[in-house]
PDB file of C-alpha atoms in Angstrom:
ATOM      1  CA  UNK A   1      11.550  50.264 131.624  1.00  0.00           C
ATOM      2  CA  UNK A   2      12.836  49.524 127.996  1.00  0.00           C
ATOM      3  CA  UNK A   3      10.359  50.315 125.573  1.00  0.00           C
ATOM      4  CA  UNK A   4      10.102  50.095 121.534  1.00  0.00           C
ATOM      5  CA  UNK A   5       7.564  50.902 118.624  1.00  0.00           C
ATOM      6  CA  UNK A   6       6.564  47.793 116.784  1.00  0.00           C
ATOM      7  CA  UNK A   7       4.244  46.554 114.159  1.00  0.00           C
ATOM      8  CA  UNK A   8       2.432  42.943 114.698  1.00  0.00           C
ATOM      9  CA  UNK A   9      -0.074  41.194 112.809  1.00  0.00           C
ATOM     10  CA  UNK A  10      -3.597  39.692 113.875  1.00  0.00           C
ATOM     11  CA  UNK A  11      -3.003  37.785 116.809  1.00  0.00           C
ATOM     12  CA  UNK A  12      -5.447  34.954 117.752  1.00  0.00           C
ATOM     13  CA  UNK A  13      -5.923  34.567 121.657  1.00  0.00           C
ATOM     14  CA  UNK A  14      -7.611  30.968 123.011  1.00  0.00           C
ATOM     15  CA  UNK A  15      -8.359  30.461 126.606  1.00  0.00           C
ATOM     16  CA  UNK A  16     -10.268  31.642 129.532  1.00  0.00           C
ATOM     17  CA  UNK A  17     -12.193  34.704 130.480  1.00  0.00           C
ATOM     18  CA  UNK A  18     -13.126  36.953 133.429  1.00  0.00           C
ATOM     19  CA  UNK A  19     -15.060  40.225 133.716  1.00  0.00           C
ATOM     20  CA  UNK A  20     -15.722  42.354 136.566  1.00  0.00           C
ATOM     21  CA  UNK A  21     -16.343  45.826 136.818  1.00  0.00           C
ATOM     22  CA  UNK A  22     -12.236  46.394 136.649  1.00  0.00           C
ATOM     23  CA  UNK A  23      -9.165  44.380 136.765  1.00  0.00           C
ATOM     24  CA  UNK A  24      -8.967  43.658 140.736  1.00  0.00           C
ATOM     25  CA  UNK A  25     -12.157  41.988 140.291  1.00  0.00           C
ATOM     26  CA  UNK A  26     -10.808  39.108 138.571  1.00  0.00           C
ATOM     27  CA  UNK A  27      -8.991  36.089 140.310  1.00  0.00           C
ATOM     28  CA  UNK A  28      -6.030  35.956 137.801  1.00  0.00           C
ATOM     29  CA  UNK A  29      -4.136  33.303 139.476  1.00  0.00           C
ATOM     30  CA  UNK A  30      -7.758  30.877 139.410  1.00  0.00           C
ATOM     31  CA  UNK A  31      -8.055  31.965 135.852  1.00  0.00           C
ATOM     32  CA  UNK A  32      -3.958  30.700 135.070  1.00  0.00           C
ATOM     33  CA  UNK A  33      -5.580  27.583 137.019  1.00  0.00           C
ATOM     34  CA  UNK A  34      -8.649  27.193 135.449  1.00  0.00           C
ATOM     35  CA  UNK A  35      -6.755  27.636 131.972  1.00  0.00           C
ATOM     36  CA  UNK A  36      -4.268  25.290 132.864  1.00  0.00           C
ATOM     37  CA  UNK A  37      -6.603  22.407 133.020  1.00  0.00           C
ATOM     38  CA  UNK A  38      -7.423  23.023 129.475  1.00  0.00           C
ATOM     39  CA  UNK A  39      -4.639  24.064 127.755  1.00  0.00           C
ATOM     40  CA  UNK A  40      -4.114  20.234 126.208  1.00  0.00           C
ATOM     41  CA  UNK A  41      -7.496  20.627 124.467  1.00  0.00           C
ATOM     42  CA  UNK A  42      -6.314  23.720 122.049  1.00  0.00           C
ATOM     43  CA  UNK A  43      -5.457  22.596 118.430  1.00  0.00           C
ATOM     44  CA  UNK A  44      -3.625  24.719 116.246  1.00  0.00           C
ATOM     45  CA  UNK A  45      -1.550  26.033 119.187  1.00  0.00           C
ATOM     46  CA  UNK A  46       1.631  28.563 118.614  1.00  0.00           C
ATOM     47  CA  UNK A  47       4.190  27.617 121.371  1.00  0.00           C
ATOM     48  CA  UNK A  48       6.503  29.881 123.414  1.00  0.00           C
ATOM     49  CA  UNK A  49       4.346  32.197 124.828  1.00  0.00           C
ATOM     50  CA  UNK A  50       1.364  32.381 127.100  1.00  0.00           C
ATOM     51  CA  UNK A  51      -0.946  36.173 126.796  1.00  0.00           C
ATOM     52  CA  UNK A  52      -2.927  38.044 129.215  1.00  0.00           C
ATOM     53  CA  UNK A  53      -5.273  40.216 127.388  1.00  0.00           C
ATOM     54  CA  UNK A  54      -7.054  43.246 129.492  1.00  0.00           C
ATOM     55  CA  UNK A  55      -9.931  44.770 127.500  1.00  0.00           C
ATOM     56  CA  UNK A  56     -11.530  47.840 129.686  1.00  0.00           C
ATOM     57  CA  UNK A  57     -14.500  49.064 128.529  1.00  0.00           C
ATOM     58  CA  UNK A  58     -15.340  52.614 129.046  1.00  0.00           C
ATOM     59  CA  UNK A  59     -19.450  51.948 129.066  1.00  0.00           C
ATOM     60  CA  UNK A  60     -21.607  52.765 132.351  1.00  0.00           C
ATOM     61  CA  UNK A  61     -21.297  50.862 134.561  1.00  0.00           C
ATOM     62  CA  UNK A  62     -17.922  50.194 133.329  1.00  0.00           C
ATOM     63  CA  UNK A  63     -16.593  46.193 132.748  1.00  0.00           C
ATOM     64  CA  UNK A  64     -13.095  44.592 132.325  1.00  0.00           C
ATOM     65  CA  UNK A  65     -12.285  41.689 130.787  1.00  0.00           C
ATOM     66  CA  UNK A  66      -9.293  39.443 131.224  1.00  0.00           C
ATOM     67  CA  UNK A  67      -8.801  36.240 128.811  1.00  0.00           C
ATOM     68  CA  UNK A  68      -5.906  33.976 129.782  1.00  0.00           C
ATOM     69  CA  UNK A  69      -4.343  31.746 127.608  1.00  0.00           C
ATOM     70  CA  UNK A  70      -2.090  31.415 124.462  1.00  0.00           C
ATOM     71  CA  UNK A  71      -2.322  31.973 120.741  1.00  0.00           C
ATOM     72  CA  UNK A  72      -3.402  30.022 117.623  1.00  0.00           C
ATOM     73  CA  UNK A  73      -3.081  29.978 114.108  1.00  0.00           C
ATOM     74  CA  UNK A  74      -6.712  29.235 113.817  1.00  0.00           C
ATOM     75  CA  UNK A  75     -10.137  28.668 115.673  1.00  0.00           C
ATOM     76  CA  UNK A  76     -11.591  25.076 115.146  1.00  0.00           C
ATOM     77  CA  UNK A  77     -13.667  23.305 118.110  1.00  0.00           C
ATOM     78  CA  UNK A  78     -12.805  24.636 121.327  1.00  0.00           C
ATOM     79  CA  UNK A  79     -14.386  23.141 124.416  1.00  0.00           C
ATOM     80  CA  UNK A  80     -17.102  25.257 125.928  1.00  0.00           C
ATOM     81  CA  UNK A  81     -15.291  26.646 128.505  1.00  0.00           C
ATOM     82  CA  UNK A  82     -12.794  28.531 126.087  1.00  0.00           C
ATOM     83  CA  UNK A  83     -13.097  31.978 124.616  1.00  0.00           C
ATOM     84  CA  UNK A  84     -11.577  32.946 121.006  1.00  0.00           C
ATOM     85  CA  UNK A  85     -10.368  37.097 120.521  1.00  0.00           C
ATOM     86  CA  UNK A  86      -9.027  38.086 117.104  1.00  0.00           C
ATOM     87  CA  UNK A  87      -6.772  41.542 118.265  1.00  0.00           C
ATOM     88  CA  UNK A  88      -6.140  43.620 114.578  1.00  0.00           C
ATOM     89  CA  UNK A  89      -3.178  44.098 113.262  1.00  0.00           C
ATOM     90  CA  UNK A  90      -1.384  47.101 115.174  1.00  0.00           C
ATOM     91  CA  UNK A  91       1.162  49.115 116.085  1.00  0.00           C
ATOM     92  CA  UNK A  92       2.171  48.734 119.655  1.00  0.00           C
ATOM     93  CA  UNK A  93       4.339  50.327 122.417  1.00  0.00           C
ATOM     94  CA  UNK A  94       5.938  46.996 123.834  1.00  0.00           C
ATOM     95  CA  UNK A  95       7.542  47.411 127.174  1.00  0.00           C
ATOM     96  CA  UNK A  96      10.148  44.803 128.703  1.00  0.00           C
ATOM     97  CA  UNK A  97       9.473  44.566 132.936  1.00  0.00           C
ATOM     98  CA  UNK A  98      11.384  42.933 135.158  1.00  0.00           C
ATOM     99  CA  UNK A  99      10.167  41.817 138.004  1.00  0.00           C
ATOM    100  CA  UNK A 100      12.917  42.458 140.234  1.00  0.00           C
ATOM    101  CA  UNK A 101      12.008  46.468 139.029  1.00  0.00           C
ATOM    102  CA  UNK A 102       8.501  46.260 140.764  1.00  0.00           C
ATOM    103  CA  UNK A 103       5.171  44.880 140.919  1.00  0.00           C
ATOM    104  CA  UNK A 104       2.744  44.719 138.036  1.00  0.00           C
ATOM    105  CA  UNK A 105       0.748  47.711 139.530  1.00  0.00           C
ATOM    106  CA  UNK A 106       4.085  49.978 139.311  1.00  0.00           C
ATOM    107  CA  UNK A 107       4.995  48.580 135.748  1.00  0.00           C
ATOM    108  CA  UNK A 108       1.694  49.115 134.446  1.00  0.00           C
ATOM    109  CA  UNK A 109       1.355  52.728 135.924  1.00  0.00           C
ATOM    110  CA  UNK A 110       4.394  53.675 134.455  1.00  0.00           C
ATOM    111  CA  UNK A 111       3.357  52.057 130.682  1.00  0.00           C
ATOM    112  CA  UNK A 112       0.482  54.088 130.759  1.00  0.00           C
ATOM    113  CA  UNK A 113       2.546  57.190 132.095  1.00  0.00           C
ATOM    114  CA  UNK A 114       4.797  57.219 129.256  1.00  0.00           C
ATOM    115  CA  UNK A 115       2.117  56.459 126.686  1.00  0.00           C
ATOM    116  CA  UNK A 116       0.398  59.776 128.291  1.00  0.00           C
ATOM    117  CA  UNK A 117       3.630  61.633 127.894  1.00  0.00           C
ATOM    118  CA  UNK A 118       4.106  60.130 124.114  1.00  0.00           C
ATOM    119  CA  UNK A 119       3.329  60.843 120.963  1.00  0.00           C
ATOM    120  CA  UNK A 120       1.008  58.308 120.595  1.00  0.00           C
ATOM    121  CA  UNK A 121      -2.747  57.899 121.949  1.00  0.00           C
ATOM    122  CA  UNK A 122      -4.399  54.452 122.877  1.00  0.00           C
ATOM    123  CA  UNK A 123      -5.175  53.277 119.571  1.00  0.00           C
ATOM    124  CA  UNK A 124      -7.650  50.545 121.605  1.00  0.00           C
ATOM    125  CA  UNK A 125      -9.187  50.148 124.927  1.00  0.00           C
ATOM    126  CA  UNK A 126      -7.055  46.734 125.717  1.00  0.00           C
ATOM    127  CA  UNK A 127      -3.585  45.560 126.545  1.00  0.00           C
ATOM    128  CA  UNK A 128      -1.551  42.469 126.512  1.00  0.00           C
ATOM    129  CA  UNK A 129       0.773  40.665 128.521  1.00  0.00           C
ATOM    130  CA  UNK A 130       3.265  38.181 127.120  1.00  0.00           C
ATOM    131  CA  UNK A 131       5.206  35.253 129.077  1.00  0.00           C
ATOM    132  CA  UNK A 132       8.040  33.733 127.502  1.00  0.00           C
ATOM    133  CA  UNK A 133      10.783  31.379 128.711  1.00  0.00           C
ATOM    134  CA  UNK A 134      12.233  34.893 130.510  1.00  0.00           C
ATOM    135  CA  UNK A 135       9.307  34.023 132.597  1.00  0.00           C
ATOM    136  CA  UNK A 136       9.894  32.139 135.996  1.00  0.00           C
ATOM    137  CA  UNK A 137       6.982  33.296 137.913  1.00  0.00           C
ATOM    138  CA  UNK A 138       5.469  35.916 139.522  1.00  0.00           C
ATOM    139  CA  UNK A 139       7.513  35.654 142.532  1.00  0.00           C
ATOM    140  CA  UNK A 140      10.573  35.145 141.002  1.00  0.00           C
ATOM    141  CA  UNK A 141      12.755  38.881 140.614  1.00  0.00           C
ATOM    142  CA  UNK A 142      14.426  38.018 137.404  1.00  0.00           C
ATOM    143  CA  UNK A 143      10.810  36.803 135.400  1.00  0.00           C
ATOM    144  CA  UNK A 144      10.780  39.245 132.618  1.00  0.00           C
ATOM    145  CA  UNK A 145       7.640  40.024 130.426  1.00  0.00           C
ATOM    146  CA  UNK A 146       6.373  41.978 127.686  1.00  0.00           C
ATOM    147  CA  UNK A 147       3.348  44.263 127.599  1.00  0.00           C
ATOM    148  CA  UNK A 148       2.303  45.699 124.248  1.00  0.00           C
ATOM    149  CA  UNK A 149      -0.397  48.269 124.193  1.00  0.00           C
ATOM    150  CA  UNK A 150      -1.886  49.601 120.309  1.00  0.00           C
ATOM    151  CA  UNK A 151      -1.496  53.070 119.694  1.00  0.00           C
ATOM    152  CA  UNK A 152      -1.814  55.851 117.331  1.00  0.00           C
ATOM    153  CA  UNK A 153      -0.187  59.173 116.548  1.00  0.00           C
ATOM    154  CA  UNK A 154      -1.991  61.694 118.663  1.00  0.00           C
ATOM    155  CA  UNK A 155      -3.146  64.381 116.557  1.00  0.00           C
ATOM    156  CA  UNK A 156      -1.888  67.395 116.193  1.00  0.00           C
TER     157      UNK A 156
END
């Protein structure tokens, strides 16, 4: 899987959320669904991409988050049923996966593999997943995506 260092700034996540105790607890395709019927209500939207964000906390007993939806410049009104997450500026290993290369279990296994192997540590307990236009669905072999996770230098 192609892989590259990069730098982004704040990002500004709007949509819906789901926790359970870890990721196969949440219904991702209902939450797509559920975000779909309010994507039309987000001002201040920034087009091209839609984000899954995957925050895993490490507290007993231990909870997962999952927000689906798409980024804005700025917060302002959202209808109750929509969540806001400002990510930090960060430094991020962003991997390219095609689809036709394997599932998201094997892609995400072998993010976190390299990142093990790296010289860099999880800078932050979340990841992200980006769909552009390379996107065609999750059936589809040739969707592409992007999943950036923050990290540090390990120390030495």
């Amino acid at each position: 899987m192609e892989h590259e260092i990069i730098e982004k700034p704040k990002m500004t996540p709007v949509g819906i959320v789901g926790c359970g105790s870890d990721v196969t607890d949440l219904d991702i395709p209902g939450l797509w669904q559920r975000f779909d019927e309010h994507e039309e209500s987000i001002r201040h939207r920034i087009g091209g991409a839609y984000y899954e964000v995957h925050i895993q906390e490490e507290n007993s007993p231990a909870m997962h988050f999952g927000l689906i939806g798409m980024e804005v410049e700025e917060i302002e009104e959202l209808p109750i049923e929509l969540f806001a997450k400002v990510l930090p500026a960060a430094t991020y290993a962003q991997f390219t996966h095609r689809l036709g290369d394997g599932g998201f279990g094997s892609a995400f296994q072998a993010v976190y593999e390299w990142v093990e192997a790296s010289p860099y540590a999880p800078a932050y307990q979340y990841d992200v997943q980006v769909y552009d236009e390379r996107f065609k669905g999750p059936e589809d072999p040739e969707s592409v995506l992007e999943i950036l996770v923050p990290v540090v230098p390990k120390e030495a």
